[in-house]
XYZ file of C-alpha atoms in Angstrom:
461
model
C 52.991 47.036 127.002
C 52.739 43.312 127.866
C 51.021 42.547 124.574
C 53.594 44.581 122.599
C 56.454 42.786 124.352
C 54.942 39.387 123.610
C 54.459 40.284 119.957
C 58.132 41.191 119.652
C 59.111 37.906 121.328
C 56.854 35.960 118.958
C 58.446 37.539 115.909
C 61.916 36.907 117.344
C 61.058 33.238 117.803
C 59.855 33.130 114.211
C 63.164 34.456 112.932
C 65.328 32.101 115.010
C 63.405 28.868 114.559
C 65.087 25.805 113.112
C 62.941 23.235 111.305
C 61.170 20.386 113.031
C 60.952 16.914 111.551
C 57.252 16.284 111.883
C 55.578 13.048 112.852
C 51.951 13.354 111.648
C 53.186 13.724 108.062
C 54.408 17.376 108.118
C 52.772 18.372 111.436
C 53.980 17.884 114.997
C 52.131 15.377 117.163
C 51.303 17.930 119.854
C 52.051 21.456 121.048
C 53.607 22.112 124.439
C 55.042 19.586 126.876
C 51.703 18.968 128.630
C 49.986 17.819 125.436
C 53.096 15.989 124.206
C 53.222 13.924 127.412
C 49.603 12.889 126.781
C 50.239 11.579 123.284
C 49.274 14.897 121.701
C 45.757 15.068 123.208
C 44.744 18.670 123.955
C 41.209 19.645 122.843
C 39.252 18.626 125.969
C 41.509 19.773 128.815
C 43.619 22.690 129.975
C 47.144 22.400 128.546
C 48.149 25.977 129.367
C 48.941 28.659 126.777
C 49.939 25.993 124.209
C 46.223 25.267 123.850
C 46.155 28.238 121.485
C 47.466 25.825 118.798
C 45.064 22.931 119.430
C 41.795 24.367 120.713
C 41.625 28.078 121.627
C 38.502 27.414 123.705
C 40.677 25.702 126.338
C 42.264 29.082 127.141
C 39.093 29.952 129.087
C 39.355 26.926 131.355
C 40.300 27.568 134.958
C 43.983 26.710 135.304
C 44.565 23.766 137.618
C 48.328 23.731 137.191
C 49.087 27.309 138.265
C 47.468 30.132 140.224
C 43.806 30.332 139.019
C 43.544 33.909 140.301
C 46.211 35.212 137.909
C 45.105 37.210 134.885
C 48.083 36.384 132.647
C 50.230 33.380 131.784
C 53.408 33.159 129.714
C 54.888 30.049 128.117
C 58.456 29.861 126.831
C 59.509 26.479 125.512
C 61.566 24.476 123.051
C 61.182 21.249 121.112
C 64.362 19.292 120.379
C 63.825 16.703 117.658
C 66.333 14.041 116.599
C 65.222 11.932 113.607
C 66.892 8.747 112.371
C 66.239 8.323 108.632
C 67.797 5.813 106.194
C 67.085 5.126 102.526
C 67.897 1.763 100.918
C 68.410 0.694 97.328
C 66.489 -2.584 97.555
C 68.130 -3.932 94.399
C 71.669 -3.674 95.809
C 71.135 -3.332 99.556
C 73.147 -0.078 99.622
C 72.094 2.371 102.348
C 72.003 6.157 102.235
C 71.992 7.509 105.781
C 70.491 10.914 106.472
C 72.982 12.637 108.760
C 74.243 16.148 109.433
C 76.273 16.782 106.295
C 75.825 20.558 106.425
C 74.037 23.405 108.197
C 70.893 22.373 106.319
C 69.495 20.115 109.041
C 69.233 18.396 112.436
C 68.963 18.034 115.230
C 66.031 20.401 115.010
C 64.947 23.110 117.433
C 61.355 24.371 117.351
C 60.096 27.337 119.406
C 57.135 27.383 121.786
C 56.049 30.851 122.845
C 52.633 32.043 123.976
C 51.069 34.719 126.148
C 47.429 34.730 127.317
C 45.474 37.273 129.343
C 42.029 36.955 130.911
C 39.603 39.842 131.114
C 36.261 38.887 132.637
C 34.677 36.161 130.515
C 37.181 36.681 127.720
C 40.720 35.353 127.249
C 43.069 36.689 124.586
C 46.333 35.169 123.413
C 49.195 35.379 120.959
C 51.977 32.917 120.235
C 54.604 31.517 117.902
C 54.985 27.775 117.337
C 56.565 25.484 114.788
C 53.520 23.932 113.130
C 55.618 21.207 111.557
C 58.258 20.402 109.007
C 60.608 17.771 107.655
C 64.314 17.323 107.082
C 66.759 14.989 105.351
C 70.403 15.260 104.346
C 71.781 12.358 102.325
C 74.840 14.256 101.164
C 76.412 14.239 97.706
C 77.865 10.744 97.454
C 74.988 8.332 98.161
C 73.259 6.204 95.526
C 70.587 8.937 95.380
C 73.210 11.208 93.778
C 74.049 8.805 90.944
C 72.713 9.099 87.421
C 70.936 6.368 85.484
C 74.327 5.105 84.301
C 75.482 4.693 87.896
C 78.031 7.493 87.560
C 78.124 9.850 90.583
C 76.895 13.382 89.943
C 78.144 14.854 93.218
C 74.928 16.832 93.771
C 73.112 16.836 97.092
C 69.823 15.157 97.917
C 68.268 16.876 100.900
C 65.228 18.656 102.253
C 64.316 21.102 104.988
C 60.827 22.461 105.482
C 59.518 24.544 108.372
C 55.965 25.762 108.850
C 55.712 28.481 111.485
C 52.370 29.479 112.997
C 51.767 32.835 114.748
C 48.209 32.715 116.153
C 46.146 35.550 117.620
C 43.288 33.974 119.566
C 40.261 34.830 121.657
C 37.993 32.630 123.761
C 34.940 33.268 125.887
C 33.403 31.462 128.825
C 29.788 31.415 127.638
C 28.468 29.555 130.701
C 29.993 27.611 133.559
C 29.918 24.597 131.234
C 30.583 25.972 127.745
C 33.603 27.773 126.296
C 34.182 28.709 122.646
C 37.221 30.143 120.913
C 38.978 30.838 117.662
C 42.181 32.160 116.147
C 43.494 33.873 113.048
C 47.051 32.797 112.254
C 49.890 34.201 110.215
C 51.586 31.187 108.626
C 55.061 31.114 107.075
C 56.494 28.158 105.164
C 60.155 27.916 104.166
C 61.688 25.158 102.056
C 65.159 23.936 101.092
C 65.323 21.128 98.556
C 68.000 19.243 96.675
C 66.356 16.634 94.429
C 67.976 14.540 91.717
C 65.874 12.646 89.179
C 67.514 9.998 87.023
C 66.938 10.115 83.266
C 64.279 7.393 83.289
C 62.362 9.315 85.975
C 62.452 12.421 83.779
C 61.252 10.337 80.810
C 58.429 8.831 82.875
C 57.236 12.248 84.000
C 57.332 13.591 80.437
C 55.530 10.511 79.108
C 52.707 10.871 81.639
C 52.197 14.558 80.843
C 53.644 15.765 84.129
C 56.334 17.960 82.571
C 55.688 20.972 80.352
C 57.413 24.159 79.203
C 59.848 25.432 76.594
C 62.852 23.758 78.260
C 61.427 20.241 77.856
C 62.738 19.673 74.290
C 66.045 21.258 75.302
C 66.385 18.877 78.245
C 65.275 15.883 76.175
C 67.746 16.753 73.411
C 70.862 16.761 75.614
C 73.096 13.872 74.442
C 73.728 11.246 77.090
C 71.248 12.726 79.580
C 71.858 10.884 82.851
C 69.950 12.931 85.461
C 68.367 16.290 86.256
C 68.805 18.052 89.588
C 66.798 20.821 91.248
C 68.794 22.819 93.791
C 66.927 25.355 95.920
C 68.888 25.215 99.151
C 70.673 27.837 101.222
C 73.347 26.182 103.356
C 72.391 28.209 106.407
C 70.800 27.519 109.786
C 68.039 30.088 109.232
C 67.636 30.958 105.554
C 65.587 28.919 103.081
C 65.713 28.545 99.335
C 62.031 29.455 98.875
C 59.374 30.726 101.249
C 55.961 32.339 101.480
C 53.465 33.866 103.917
C 49.748 33.260 104.296
C 46.873 32.690 106.684
C 45.424 29.892 108.782
C 43.103 29.570 111.728
C 40.984 27.351 113.935
C 37.780 27.290 115.972
C 36.891 25.150 118.962
C 34.722 24.510 121.996
C 34.726 22.708 125.343
C 31.665 21.509 127.248
C 31.519 20.133 130.783
C 29.081 17.209 130.718
C 29.519 16.606 134.452
C 31.839 18.134 137.063
C 34.372 15.434 136.166
C 33.753 14.919 132.423
C 34.787 17.377 129.702
C 34.355 17.058 125.946
C 36.017 19.284 123.374
C 36.419 19.738 119.667
C 38.340 21.894 117.211
C 38.637 22.442 113.478
C 41.871 23.710 111.933
C 41.355 25.302 108.534
C 43.578 24.455 105.588
C 46.240 27.117 105.250
C 46.218 29.670 102.443
C 49.929 30.354 101.900
C 51.283 32.065 98.798
C 53.460 30.103 96.368
C 56.950 29.543 97.756
C 59.428 31.483 95.607
C 63.187 32.003 95.404
C 66.379 31.441 93.389
C 67.272 27.967 92.174
C 69.525 26.023 89.837
C 68.401 23.336 87.405
C 71.351 21.120 86.463
C 71.260 18.671 83.591
C 73.796 15.845 84.045
C 75.159 14.284 80.855
C 77.546 11.369 80.412
C 78.932 13.235 77.392
C 78.755 16.966 78.177
C 79.076 16.798 81.950
C 76.988 19.115 84.118
C 74.971 21.927 82.517
C 73.602 24.307 85.175
C 70.830 26.807 84.527
C 70.185 29.483 87.148
C 66.774 31.045 87.562
C 63.733 31.478 89.776
C 61.602 28.654 91.100
C 58.058 28.545 92.400
C 56.578 25.736 94.518
C 52.875 26.191 93.958
C 50.053 25.680 96.465
C 52.134 24.026 99.190
C 49.690 23.962 102.131
C 49.117 22.462 105.562
C 45.851 20.490 105.724
C 42.554 21.004 107.485
C 42.161 18.914 110.650
C 39.155 17.908 112.762
C 39.697 16.924 116.423
C 37.256 15.674 119.070
C 38.136 14.456 122.557
C 36.963 13.635 126.060
C 38.685 13.966 129.431
C 37.534 12.122 132.545
C 38.732 13.018 136.040
C 38.848 10.527 138.862
C 39.187 12.785 141.861
C 41.556 15.770 142.056
C 44.712 13.785 141.214
C 43.980 11.477 138.264
C 42.672 12.110 134.740
C 42.371 10.094 131.542
C 41.970 11.702 128.120
C 41.332 10.380 124.611
C 41.158 12.151 121.275
C 40.371 11.374 117.640
C 41.751 13.465 114.783
C 41.167 13.422 111.045
C 43.836 15.180 108.954
C 42.711 15.943 105.391
C 45.992 15.360 103.558
C 44.272 14.114 100.392
C 43.179 17.655 99.554
C 46.436 19.327 100.614
C 49.119 17.101 99.088
C 48.159 15.662 95.712
C 51.288 16.883 93.888
C 54.475 18.807 94.493
C 53.978 21.458 91.818
C 57.237 23.089 90.719
C 57.739 25.830 88.124
C 61.220 26.997 87.041
C 62.067 30.026 84.878
C 65.652 30.251 83.662
C 67.526 33.557 83.735
C 68.573 32.918 80.161
C 64.919 32.396 79.082
C 62.823 29.272 79.018
C 60.709 27.490 81.594
C 59.801 24.046 82.842
C 56.920 22.867 85.020
C 56.959 19.569 86.916
C 54.199 17.765 88.819
C 55.672 15.198 91.202
C 52.810 12.900 92.266
C 52.205 12.465 96.008
C 48.532 11.429 96.348
C 48.529 11.443 100.147
C 45.655 9.777 101.958
C 43.583 11.348 104.703
C 44.984 10.351 108.077
C 43.102 8.987 111.103
C 44.796 9.549 114.464
C 43.939 8.396 117.995
C 45.729 9.869 121.027
C 45.308 8.629 124.602
C 46.944 9.784 127.806
C 46.781 9.880 131.562
C 48.062 12.211 134.287
C 48.554 11.788 138.025
C 49.262 14.681 140.377
C 51.393 14.072 143.450
C 52.315 17.152 145.471
C 54.243 19.661 143.318
C 54.673 17.103 140.524
C 52.332 15.810 137.836
C 53.305 12.693 135.881
C 51.965 11.926 132.395
C 52.027 9.045 129.921
C 50.529 8.817 126.449
C 50.363 6.989 123.140
C 49.460 7.965 119.601
C 48.325 5.772 116.706
C 47.928 6.986 113.118
C 47.103 5.543 109.728
C 49.709 5.806 106.963
C 49.142 8.902 104.815
C 52.111 8.416 102.456
C 51.472 5.916 99.622
C 54.451 3.703 98.859
C 53.957 4.193 95.114
C 54.757 7.918 95.392
C 57.401 7.858 98.140
C 60.318 10.282 97.677
C 63.474 9.606 99.689
C 63.774 13.305 100.576
C 60.172 13.439 101.895
C 60.008 10.555 104.428
C 56.798 11.588 106.211
C 55.982 8.094 107.475
C 56.049 7.573 111.328
C 52.723 6.377 112.759
C 53.149 5.126 116.329
C 54.345 7.116 119.359
C 54.822 6.567 123.066
C 55.337 9.510 125.397
C 55.981 10.422 129.007
C 56.217 13.736 130.800
C 56.017 15.633 134.036
C 55.386 19.082 135.496
C 57.223 20.432 138.509
C 55.668 23.458 140.225
C 58.062 26.119 141.432
C 55.711 27.599 143.975
C 52.236 28.875 143.136
C 52.981 30.848 139.986
C 55.744 28.997 138.123
C 56.159 25.543 136.623
C 58.559 23.637 134.414
C 57.124 21.074 131.998
C 59.011 18.185 130.389
C 57.947 15.585 127.856
C 59.674 12.888 125.835
C 58.093 11.083 122.907
C 59.444 8.332 120.694
C 58.274 7.650 117.154
C 58.770 3.949 116.472
C 60.558 2.920 113.302
C 58.346 2.807 110.249
C 59.252 1.477 106.791
C 57.677 2.365 103.443
C 58.810 1.039 100.046
C 58.468 2.249 96.451
C 59.505 0.084 93.512
C 58.444 2.110 90.499
C 58.679 5.267 88.443
C 58.453 8.224 88.477
C 59.522 9.011 92.062
C 62.287 6.433 92.132
C 64.413 4.756 89.472
C 65.375 1.748 91.583
C 63.385 -0.180 94.223
C 63.541 2.059 97.278
C 62.780 1.701 100.980
C 62.921 4.398 103.654
C 62.924 3.872 107.414
C 62.217 6.656 109.896
C 62.194 6.801 113.699
C 62.854 9.713 116.027
C 63.082 11.051 119.559
C 61.439 14.312 120.638
C 62.070 16.297 123.818
C 59.824 19.207 124.812
C 60.731 21.649 127.601
C 58.556 24.537 128.752
C 58.520 27.213 131.446
C 55.193 28.748 132.499
C 54.700 31.853 134.613
C 51.396 33.196 135.957
C 51.184 36.845 136.935
């Protein structure tokens, strides 16, 4: 009955999640307030049920934070994420601020829900977490909504992506020193997108062989073509323009080198999510004929979350103090080479577009420390990452650029079996510029900083 109840709660969280603006490109910088307070480190220490998302092998560790004699533990939590994103036309100095222009975006709320149960040497768990996402809303009147002529088109430029992960995990305590674990995950990705390309961007994509289909000569033959706009957005807190389901998973281990030194590692597999599909409108904007909308179906092909390798070490200095450090390698180069879009018009005809992204693999280092004092545990952390987003392929609606974080957190025990966890992390402002076709018509810079708050309640029983 407990497992059935938790499954229902996980699915409910999946349905009510709002998107998170991610900070390691599309992925969050940690799962659960304990990990978040430590800069996102999690593979070599017990971070409670949220460890199901980082290293399932940690679920077999003896819980120091709550009653170690309990067989079950429940986590209910929430991430609140407030990004600050601005795009600049570097030729004119005009700014397009990404604010809440509609129900499409921010601030974002991401669920944290997990249940684990121990049975002898084995621990089983299920959960529902926002794996990551992004979000922008520049509205309909910024310079991003103007055609090549400078005339306003009045069409929105925005994005909202949420990746939701529902893991089912198992771990085993092989010896007093070694634990191993793994998970199989149901992964859902939903996407809203409003993207306007000026006429010279369309011409650049066609000239480089990145556009194909029967609608290409039709689009190229429109007199006074000024811009083309893809609209696949539902102006709703929950619904998305396109979405798809698939699979993911991870494996991991922990090993106690000494009574006070623990190492751990995990490998997250690249997701295998079906193409994201749904209704859309392709609008050609002409200085002569005005706006020419075509309704149809759109497919965003092979949009995946990347594989990730994590290794870490945690050192305890007595029962109160610990220091942890972790290295991660996120394989974005394989996952995000292009945004591959295919559109089929209701009135016949199709067009296929490859928007270049060419992300780099990302190296990440997370460090953190914790000090326990009575019923409270205080944490601090920092996170440093290389830049995965090349400036030459930057899109204003996909500003996945923060690299540096500082975090702090605490746990307050409510007796032996309950605890409340808090964490705050700040992503420092990062700036990336793009001065060439095809992903921008004018010299473009985007800045992005944000504040994240994670709150969790844990119950052992």
